[in-house]
XYZ file of C-alpha atoms in Angstrom:
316
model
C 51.842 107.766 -38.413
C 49.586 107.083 -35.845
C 50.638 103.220 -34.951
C 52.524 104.383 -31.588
C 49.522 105.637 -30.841
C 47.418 102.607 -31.441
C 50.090 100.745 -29.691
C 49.366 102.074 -26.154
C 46.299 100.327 -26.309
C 48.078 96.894 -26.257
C 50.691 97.155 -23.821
C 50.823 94.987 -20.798
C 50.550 97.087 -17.679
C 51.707 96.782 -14.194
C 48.860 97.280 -12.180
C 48.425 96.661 -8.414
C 44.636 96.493 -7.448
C 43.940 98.171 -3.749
C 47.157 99.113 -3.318
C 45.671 101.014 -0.231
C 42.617 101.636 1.314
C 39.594 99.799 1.834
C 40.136 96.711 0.583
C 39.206 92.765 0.676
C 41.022 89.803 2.012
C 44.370 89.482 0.796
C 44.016 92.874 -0.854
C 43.346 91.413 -4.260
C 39.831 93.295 -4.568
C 37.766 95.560 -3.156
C 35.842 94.734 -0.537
C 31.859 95.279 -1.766
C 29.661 98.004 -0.139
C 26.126 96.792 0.068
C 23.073 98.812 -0.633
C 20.993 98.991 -3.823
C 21.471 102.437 -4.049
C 25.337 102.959 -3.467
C 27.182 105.103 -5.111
C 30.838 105.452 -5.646
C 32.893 107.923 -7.092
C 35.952 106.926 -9.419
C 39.002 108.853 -10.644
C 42.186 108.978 -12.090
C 45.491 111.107 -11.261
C 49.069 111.795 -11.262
C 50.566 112.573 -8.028
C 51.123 116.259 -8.805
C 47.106 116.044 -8.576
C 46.804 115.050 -4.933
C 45.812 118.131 -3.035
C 43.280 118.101 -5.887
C 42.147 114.803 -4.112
C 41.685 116.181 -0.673
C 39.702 118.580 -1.858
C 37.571 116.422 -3.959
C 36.756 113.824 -0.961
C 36.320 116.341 1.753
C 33.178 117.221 -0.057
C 32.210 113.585 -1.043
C 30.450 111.509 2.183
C 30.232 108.548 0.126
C 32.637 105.769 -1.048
C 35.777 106.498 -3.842
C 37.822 104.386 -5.956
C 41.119 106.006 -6.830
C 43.546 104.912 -9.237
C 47.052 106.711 -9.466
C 49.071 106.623 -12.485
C 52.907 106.560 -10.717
C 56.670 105.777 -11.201
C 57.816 103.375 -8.896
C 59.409 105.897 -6.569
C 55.735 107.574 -6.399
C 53.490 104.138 -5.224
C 56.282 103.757 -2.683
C 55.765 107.693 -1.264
C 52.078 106.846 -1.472
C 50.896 105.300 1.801
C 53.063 108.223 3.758
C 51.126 110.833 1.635
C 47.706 109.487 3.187
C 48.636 109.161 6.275
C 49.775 113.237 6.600
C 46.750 114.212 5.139
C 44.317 114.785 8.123
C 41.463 114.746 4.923
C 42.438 111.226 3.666
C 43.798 109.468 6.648
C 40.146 109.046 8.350
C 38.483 108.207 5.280
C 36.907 105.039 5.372
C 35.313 103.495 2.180
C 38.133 104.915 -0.098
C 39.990 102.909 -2.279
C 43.366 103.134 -3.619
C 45.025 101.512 -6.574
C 48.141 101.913 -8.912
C 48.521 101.246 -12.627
C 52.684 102.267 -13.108
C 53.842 104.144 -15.130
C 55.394 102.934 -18.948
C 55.838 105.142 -21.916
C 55.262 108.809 -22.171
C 51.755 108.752 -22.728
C 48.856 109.138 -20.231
C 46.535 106.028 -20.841
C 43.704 107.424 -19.120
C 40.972 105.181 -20.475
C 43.038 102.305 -19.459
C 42.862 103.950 -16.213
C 39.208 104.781 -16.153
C 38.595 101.075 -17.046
C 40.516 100.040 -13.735
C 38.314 101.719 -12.156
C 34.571 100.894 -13.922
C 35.470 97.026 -13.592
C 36.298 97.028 -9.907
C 34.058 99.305 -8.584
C 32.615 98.163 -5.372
C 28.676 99.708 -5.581
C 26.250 99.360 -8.045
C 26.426 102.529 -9.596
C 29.601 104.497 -10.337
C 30.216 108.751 -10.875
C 33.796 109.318 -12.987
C 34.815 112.258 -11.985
C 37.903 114.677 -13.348
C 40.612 115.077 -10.429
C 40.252 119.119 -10.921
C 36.241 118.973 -10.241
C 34.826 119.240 -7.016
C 31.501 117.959 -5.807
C 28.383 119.806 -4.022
C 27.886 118.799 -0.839
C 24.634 117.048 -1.039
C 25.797 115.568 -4.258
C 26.175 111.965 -2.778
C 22.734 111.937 -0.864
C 20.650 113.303 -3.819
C 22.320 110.566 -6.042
C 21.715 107.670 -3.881
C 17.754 109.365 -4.271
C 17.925 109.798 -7.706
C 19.496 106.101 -8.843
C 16.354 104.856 -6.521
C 14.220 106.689 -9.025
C 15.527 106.823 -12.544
C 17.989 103.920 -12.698
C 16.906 100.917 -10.401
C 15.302 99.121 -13.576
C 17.977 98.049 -15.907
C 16.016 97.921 -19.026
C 14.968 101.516 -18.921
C 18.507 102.961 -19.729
C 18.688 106.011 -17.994
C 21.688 107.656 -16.540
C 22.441 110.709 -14.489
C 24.197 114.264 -15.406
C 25.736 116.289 -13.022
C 25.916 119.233 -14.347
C 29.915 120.976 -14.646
C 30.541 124.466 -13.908
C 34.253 125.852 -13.939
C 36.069 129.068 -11.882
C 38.911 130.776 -13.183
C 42.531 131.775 -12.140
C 41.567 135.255 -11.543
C 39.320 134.899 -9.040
C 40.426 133.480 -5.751
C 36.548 133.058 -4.233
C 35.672 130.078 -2.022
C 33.780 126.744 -3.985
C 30.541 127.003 -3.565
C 28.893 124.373 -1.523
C 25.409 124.577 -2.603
C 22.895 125.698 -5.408
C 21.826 128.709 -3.768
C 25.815 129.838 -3.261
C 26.038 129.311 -6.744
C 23.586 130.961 -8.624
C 24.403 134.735 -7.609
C 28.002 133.746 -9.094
C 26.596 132.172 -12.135
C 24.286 135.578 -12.175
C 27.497 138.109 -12.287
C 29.423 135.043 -14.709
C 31.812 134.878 -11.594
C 31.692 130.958 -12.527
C 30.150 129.817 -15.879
C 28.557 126.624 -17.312
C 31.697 124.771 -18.155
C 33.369 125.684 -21.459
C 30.487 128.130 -22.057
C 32.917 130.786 -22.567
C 35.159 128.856 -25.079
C 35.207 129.556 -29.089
C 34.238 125.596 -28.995
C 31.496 124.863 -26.351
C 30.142 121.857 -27.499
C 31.040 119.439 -24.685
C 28.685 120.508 -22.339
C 26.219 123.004 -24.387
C 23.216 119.861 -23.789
C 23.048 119.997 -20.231
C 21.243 123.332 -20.714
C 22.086 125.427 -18.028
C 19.367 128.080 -18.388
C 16.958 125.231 -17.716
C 19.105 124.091 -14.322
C 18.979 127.523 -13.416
C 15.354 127.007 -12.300
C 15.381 123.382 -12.218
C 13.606 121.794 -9.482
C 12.925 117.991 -11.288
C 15.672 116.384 -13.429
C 14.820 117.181 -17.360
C 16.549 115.447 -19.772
C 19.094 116.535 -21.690
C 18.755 116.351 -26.009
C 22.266 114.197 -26.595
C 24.132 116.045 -29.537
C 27.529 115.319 -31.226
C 30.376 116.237 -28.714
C 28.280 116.040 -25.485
C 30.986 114.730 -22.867
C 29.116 114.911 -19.628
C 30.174 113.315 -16.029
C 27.174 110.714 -15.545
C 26.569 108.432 -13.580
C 26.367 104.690 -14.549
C 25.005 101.601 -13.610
C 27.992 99.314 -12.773
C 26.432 96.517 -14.862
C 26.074 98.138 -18.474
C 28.642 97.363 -21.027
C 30.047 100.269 -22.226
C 33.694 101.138 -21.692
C 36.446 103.587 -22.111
C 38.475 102.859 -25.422
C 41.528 102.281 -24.991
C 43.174 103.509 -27.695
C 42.343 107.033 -27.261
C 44.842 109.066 -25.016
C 44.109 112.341 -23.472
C 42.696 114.831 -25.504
C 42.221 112.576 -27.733
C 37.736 112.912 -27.513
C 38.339 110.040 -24.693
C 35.071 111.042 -22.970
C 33.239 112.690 -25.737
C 33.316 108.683 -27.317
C 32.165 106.955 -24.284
C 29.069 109.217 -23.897
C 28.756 108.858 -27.194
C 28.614 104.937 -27.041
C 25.999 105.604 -24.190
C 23.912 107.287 -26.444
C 24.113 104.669 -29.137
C 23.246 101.727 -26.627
C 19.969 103.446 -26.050
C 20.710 105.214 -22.424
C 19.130 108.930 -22.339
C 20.178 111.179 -20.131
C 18.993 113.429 -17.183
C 20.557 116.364 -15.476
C 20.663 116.708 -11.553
C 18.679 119.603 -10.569
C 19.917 120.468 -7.408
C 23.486 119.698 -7.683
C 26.995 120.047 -9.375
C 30.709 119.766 -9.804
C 33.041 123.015 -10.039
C 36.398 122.661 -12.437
C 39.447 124.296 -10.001
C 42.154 125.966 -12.127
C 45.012 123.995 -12.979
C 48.534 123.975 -14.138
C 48.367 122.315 -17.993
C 48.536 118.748 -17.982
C 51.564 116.739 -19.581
C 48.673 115.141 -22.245
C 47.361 118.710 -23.169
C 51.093 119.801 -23.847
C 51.448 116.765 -25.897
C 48.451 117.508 -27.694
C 49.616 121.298 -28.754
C 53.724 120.327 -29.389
C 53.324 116.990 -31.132
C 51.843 117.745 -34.179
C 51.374 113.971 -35.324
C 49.542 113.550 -31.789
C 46.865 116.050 -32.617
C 45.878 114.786 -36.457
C 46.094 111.512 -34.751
C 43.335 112.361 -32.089
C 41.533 113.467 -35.035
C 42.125 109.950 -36.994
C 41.332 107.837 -34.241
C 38.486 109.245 -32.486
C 36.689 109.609 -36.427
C 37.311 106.170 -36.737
C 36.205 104.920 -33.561
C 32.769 106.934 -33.794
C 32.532 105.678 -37.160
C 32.369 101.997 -35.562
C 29.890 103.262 -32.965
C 27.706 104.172 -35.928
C 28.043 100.937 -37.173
C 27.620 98.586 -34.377
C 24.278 100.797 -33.450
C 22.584 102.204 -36.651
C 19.655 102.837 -34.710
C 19.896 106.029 -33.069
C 20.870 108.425 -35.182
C 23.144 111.817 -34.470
C-alpha cells in the first residue's frame, strides 16, 4: 500500500543548483559568505507561494537560500518574476535554486535537503514560506550562535518561537516583541497551534515563559515537538526523504535532533508569525487520499522507531 510512497524517496530529480541569485563561478554553487557567525535562512515553495517570499525577505537583512519546486514553464517565468519585484530585485545575498517538478507529490524533505547541503554560512534557520520573521530576528541570531552554538561539541540549537494570525483578522504583522504581546494579551494572535484540538507541535516552546523572557530558557523536548531551529551547518542530521508533506516531516527531524544529543533553547526576544493561507496541494492529499494518510502514519512510526534504535540513549 504504501510502496508509491516509499518510492518518491528514490527518484532521480532534476535539480539546477543557483539557478539565480547570488551565486559562484560558473553558477554551479553558491558562492560562501564569510563570518563565524552567519546566518542564513532556507526555504522551500511553489510558485503560487511567491508574494509569500517578498514578504518573508523584506523582513530578513541577512542572507537566504531558496529552492522552488516548478514545472518547466515556471523556472523559465522565474528570473522575470524577480526582476518586477522591487522587494527581491535589490536583494543581494539571496539565493535561488530549482528542483522540477515529477510526480504528484510534494517531496519537501528532498527539498529541504537541497537546501541544508548547500547552504553558504555556518549556521542555517528553515523556515515555512507562510512565516514571517521579526525584524531583529537576524541580528539577535548572529548574537545568540556567538553564544550558545560556536562550540560544536556542546549541541545546542536555537528556537524561534512560532506564533500564527488568522483569516479574520486583517491587522498588520507585528514587527517586534512589544507589538506583539498586547495581541497575544487579547489572543488576537496565539502561540502557534495553541488553539488546535492537537497542540503538540509547538506546546514545548512554552510561551507563558517567552512572555516574560528576557534570557533564552530551554525548552523540555517532548514527543511531537516540531520547532523552526536553527542549526549548525556541520551536524549530521537530515530531512528523510521518504516522508512527504504532512507526513510528521519536521516533527522526525527535530526528533532526530533530540536523539543526537542537541537540546534546545528558545529566542527570547524574537519570532516568526504563520500568514493565512489557501490549503496546500499536500494537505488536500493528506485529507482525500485515504491510503496517503494511514501511510503517513506507517512511515513516520517506522522511521521514529529507527531513531530509537540508532540512539537508545535519550529516552522520550
Amino acid at each position: 500500500m504504501c510502496a508509491k510512497y516509499r518510492y518518491m524517496a528514490f527518484l532521480k530529480r532534476r535539480t539546477h543548483l543557483c539557478y539565480l541569485g547570488d551565486c559562484g563561478g560558473g553558477g554551479i554553487d553558491p558562492r560562501p559568505i564569510r563570518g563565524t557567525d552567519e546566518v542564513s535562512l532556507i526555504t522551500q515553495l511553489t510558485m503560487d507561494r511567491f508574494e509569500n517570499l517578498e514578504r518573508m525577505l523584506t523582513s530578513w537583512a541577512g542572507p537566504a537560500s531558496v529552492v522552488l519546486y516548478l514545472s518547466d514553464a515556471e523556472a523559465v517565468e522565474l528570473p522575470a518574476r524577480v526582476a518586477g519585484s522591487t522587494r527581491l530585485r535589490s536583494r543581494k545575498s539571496v539565493t535561488y535554486h530549482v528542483v522540477y517538478k515529477r510526480q504528484i507529490y510534494n517531496p519537501i524533505n528532498y527539498l529541504r535537503n537541497v537546501l541544508i547541503n548547500h547552504t553558504r554560512t555556518p549556521f542555517t534557520f528553515f523556515v515555512d514560506i507562510d512565516l514571517v520573521p521579526s525584524r531583529t530576528l537576524y541580528e539577535h541570531l548572529r548574537q545568540l550562535v556567538r553564544k550558545f552554538m560556536s562550540d560544536p561539541g556542546k549541541k545546542q540549537l536555537l528556537v524561534v518561537p512560532a506564533f500564527q494570525m488568522f483569516d479574520d483578522l486583517k491587522i498588520s504583522t507585528p514587527t517586534n516583541k512589544k507589538q506583539l504581546l498586547p495581541l497575544l494579551s487579547n489572543e488576537t494572535i496565539v502561540g502557534y497551534g495553541m488553539k488546535r484540538r492537537w497542540n503538540l507541535g509547538h506546546r514545548p516552546t512554552n510561551y507563558p515563559r517567552w512572555v516574560n523572557a528576557t534570557q533564552p530558557y530551554q525548552a523540555t523536548f517532548a514527543n511531537a515537538y516540531e520547532p523552526y531551529v536553527v542549526v549548525r551547518q556541520d551536524n549530521e542530521a537530515r530531512y528523510n526523504e521518504v516522508l512527504l508533506e504532512r507526513m510528521g516531516d519536521k516533527n522526525a527531524y527535530s526528533r532526530l535532533l533530540y536523539k543526537m544529543g542537541y537540546k534546545f533553547f528558545v529566542v527570547p526576544e524574537d519570532f516568526i508569525v504563520h500568514i493565512p493561507h489557501p490549503i496546500s496541494a499536500g494537505s488536500t492529499t493528506f485529507h482525500r487520499e485515504r491510503n496517503y494518510y494511514l501511510c503517513s502514519i506507517q512511515l513516520h512510526g517506522g522511521y521514529t522507531k529507527e531513531i530509537d534504535r540508532r540512539y537508545p540513549e535519550r529516552k522520550l
